[in-house]
PDB file of C-alpha atoms in Angstrom:
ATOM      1  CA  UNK A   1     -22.308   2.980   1.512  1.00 34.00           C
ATOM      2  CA  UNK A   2     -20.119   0.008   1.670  1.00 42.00           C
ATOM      3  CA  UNK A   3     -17.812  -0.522  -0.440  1.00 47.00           C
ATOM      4  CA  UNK A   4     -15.403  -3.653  -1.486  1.00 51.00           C
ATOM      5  CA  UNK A   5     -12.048  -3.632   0.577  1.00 50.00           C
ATOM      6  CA  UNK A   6      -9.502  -5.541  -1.383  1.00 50.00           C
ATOM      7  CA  UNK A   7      -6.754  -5.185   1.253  1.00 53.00           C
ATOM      8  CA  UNK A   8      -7.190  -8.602   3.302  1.00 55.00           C
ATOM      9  CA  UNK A   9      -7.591  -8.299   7.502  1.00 50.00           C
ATOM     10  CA  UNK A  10      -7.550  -4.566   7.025  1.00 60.00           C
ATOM     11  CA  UNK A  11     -10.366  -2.232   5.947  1.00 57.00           C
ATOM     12  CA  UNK A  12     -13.448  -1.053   6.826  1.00 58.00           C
ATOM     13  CA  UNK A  13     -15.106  -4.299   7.282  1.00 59.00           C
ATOM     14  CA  UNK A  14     -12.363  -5.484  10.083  1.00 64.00           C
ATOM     15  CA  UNK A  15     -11.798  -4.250  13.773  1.00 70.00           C
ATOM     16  CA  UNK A  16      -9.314  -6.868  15.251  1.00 71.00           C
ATOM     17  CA  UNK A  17     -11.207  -8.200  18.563  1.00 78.00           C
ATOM     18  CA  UNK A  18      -7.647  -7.548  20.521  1.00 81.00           C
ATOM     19  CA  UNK A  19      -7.853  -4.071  19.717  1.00 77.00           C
ATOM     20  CA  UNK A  20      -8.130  -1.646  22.688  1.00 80.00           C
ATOM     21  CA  UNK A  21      -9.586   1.487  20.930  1.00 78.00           C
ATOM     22  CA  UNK A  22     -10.325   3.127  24.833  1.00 82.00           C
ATOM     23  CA  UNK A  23      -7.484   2.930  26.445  1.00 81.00           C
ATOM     24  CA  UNK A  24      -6.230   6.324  25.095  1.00 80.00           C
ATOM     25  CA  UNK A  25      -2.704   4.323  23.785  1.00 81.00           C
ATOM     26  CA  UNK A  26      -3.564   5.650  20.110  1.00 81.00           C
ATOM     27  CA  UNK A  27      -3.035   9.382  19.803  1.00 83.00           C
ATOM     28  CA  UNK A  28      -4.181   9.338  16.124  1.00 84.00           C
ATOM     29  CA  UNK A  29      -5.695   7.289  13.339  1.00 83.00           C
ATOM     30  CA  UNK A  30      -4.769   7.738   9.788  1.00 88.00           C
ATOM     31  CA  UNK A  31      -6.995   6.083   7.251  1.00 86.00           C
ATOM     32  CA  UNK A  32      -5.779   4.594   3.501  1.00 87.00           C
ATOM     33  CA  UNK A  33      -6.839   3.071   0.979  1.00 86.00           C
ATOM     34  CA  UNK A  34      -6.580   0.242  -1.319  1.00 85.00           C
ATOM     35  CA  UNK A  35      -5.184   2.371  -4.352  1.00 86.00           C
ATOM     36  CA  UNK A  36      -2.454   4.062  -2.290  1.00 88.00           C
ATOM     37  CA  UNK A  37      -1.551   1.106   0.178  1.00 87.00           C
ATOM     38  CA  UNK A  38      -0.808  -0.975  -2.994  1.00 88.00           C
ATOM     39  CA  UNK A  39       0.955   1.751  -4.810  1.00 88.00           C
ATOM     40  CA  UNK A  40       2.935   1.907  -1.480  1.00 89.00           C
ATOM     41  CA  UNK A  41       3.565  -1.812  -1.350  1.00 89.00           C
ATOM     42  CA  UNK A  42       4.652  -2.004  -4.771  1.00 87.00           C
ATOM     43  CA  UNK A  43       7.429   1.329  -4.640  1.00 88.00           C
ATOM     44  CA  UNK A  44       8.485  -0.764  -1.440  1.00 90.00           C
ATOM     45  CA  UNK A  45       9.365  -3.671  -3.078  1.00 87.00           C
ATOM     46  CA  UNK A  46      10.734  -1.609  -6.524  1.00 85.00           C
ATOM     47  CA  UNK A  47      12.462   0.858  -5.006  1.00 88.00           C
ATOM     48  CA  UNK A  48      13.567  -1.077  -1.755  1.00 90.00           C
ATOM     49  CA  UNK A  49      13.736  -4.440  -2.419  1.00 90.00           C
ATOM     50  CA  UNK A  50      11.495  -5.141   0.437  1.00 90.00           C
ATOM     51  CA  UNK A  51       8.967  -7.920  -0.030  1.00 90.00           C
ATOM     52  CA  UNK A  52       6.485  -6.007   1.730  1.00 89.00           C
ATOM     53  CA  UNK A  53       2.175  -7.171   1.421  1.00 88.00           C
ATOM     54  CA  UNK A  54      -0.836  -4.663   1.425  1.00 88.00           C
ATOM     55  CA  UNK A  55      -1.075  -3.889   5.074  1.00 88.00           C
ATOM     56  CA  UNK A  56       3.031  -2.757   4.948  1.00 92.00           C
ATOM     57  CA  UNK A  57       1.815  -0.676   1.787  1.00 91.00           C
ATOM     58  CA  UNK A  58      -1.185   0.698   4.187  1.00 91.00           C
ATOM     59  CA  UNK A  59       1.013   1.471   6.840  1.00 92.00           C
ATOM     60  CA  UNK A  60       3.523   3.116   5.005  1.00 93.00           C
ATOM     61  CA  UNK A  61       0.999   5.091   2.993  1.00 93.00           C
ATOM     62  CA  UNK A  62      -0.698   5.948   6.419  1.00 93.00           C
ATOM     63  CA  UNK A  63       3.145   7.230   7.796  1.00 93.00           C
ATOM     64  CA  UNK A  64       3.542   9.616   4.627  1.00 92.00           C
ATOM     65  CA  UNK A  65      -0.060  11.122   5.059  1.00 92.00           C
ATOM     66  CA  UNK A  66       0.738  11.209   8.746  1.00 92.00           C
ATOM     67  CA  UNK A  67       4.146  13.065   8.152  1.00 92.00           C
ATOM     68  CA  UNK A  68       2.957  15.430   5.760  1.00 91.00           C
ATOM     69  CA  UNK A  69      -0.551  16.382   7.629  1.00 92.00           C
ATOM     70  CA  UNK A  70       1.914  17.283  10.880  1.00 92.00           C
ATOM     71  CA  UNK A  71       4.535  18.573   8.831  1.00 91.00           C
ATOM     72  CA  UNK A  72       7.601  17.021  10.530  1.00 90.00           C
ATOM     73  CA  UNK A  73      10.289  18.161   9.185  1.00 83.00           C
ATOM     74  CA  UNK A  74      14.138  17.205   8.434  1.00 86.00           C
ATOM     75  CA  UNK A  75      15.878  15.487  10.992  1.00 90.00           C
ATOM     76  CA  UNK A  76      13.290  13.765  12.359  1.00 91.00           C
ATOM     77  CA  UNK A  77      13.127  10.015  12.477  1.00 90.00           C
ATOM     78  CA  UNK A  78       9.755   8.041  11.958  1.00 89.00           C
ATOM     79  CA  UNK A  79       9.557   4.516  12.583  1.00 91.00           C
ATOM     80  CA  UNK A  80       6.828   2.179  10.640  1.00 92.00           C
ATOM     81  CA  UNK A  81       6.169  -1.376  11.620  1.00 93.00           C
ATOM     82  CA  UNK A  82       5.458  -3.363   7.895  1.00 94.00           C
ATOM     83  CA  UNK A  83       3.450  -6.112   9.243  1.00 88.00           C
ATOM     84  CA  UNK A  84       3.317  -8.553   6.318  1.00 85.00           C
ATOM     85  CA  UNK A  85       4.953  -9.985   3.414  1.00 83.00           C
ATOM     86  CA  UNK A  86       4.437 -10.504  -0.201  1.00 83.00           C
ATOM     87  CA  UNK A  87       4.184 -13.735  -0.253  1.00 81.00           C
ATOM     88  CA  UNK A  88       0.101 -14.472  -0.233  1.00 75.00           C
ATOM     89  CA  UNK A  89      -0.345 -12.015  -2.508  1.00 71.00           C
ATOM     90  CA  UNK A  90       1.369 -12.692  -5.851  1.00 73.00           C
ATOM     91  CA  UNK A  91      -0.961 -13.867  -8.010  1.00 69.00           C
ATOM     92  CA  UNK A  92      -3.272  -9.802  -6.948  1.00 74.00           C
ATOM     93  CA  UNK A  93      -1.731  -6.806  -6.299  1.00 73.00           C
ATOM     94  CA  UNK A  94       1.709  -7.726  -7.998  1.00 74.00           C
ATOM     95  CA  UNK A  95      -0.103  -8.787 -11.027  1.00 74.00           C
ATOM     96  CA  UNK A  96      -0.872  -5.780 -13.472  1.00 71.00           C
ATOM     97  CA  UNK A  97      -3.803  -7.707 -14.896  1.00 80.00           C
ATOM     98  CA  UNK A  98      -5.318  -8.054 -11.372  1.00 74.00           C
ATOM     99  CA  UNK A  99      -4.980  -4.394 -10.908  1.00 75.00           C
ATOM    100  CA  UNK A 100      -5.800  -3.126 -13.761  1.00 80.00           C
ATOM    101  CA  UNK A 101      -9.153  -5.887 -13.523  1.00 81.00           C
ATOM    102  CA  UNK A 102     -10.263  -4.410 -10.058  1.00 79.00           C
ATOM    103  CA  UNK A 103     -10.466  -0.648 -11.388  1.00 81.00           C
ATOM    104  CA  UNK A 104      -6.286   0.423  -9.655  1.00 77.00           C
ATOM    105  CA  UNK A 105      -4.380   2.051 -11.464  1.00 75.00           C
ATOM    106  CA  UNK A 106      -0.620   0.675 -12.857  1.00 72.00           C
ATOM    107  CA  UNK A 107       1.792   3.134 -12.504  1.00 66.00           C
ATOM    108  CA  UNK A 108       4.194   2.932 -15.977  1.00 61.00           C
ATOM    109  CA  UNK A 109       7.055   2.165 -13.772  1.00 51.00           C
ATOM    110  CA  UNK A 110       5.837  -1.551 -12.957  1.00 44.00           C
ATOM    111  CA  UNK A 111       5.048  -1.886 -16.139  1.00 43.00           C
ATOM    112  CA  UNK A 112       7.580  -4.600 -18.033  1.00 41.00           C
ATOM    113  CA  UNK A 113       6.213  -3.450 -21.732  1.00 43.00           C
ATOM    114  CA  UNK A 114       7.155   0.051 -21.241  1.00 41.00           C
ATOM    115  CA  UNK A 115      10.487  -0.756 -19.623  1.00 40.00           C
ATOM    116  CA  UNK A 116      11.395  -2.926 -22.803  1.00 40.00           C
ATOM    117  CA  UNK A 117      10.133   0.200 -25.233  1.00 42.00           C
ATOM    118  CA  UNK A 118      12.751   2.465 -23.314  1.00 44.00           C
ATOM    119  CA  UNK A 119      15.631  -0.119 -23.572  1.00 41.00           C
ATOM    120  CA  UNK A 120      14.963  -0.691 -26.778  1.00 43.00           C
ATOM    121  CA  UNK A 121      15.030   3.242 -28.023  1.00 45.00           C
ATOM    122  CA  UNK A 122      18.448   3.442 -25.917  1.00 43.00           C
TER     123      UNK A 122
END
């Protein structure tokens, strides 16, 4: 089964060539998908600020899962590398029509209608 991988030079389809997968320097590989490495990119640029592109969404999205199937606790420190920017991007993953087009769902958060409705009943 192969399925369409909307995330660009990540996915199922795409082992970089530079990647050493013998030499034992990964301890573990955490998987994501499009849905949740979007979702991810998207909070990171709402609730952060940060301009962050689908591969910073996956690998954010990978930490969480990561965090949560090793349950490290408070007072621990993670550290995740967000390898890309928004900036190629714009016109798919930041667009609700795009998402909502290629079968992702828009959380109500991003959405500008539903912001409007609450100011307006304020």
């Amino acid at each position: 089964y192969q399925r369409r991988v909307h995330g660009e030079g990540i996915g199922y389809d795409f082992i970089p060539t530079v990647l050493d997968r013998d030499s034992g320097v990964i301890d573990e590989w955490v998987k994501t998908d499009d849905e949740e490495s979007f979702r991810a990119a998207r909070e990171l640029i709402r609730v952060e600020g940060l301009l962050a592109g689908g591969s910073s969404g996956a690998a954010l999205a990978g930490a969480v899962k990561f965090i949560n199937q090793n349950q490290i606790g408070e007072g621990k420190r993670v550290v995740v590398l967000l390898p890309d920017g928004v900036r190629n991007y714009m016109s798919k993953f930041l667009d609700n029509d795009w998402m909502a087009h290629n079968g992702f769902s828009i959380p109500e958060f991003n959405s500008y209608r539903s912001t409007k409705t609450e100011i307006q009943k304020e």
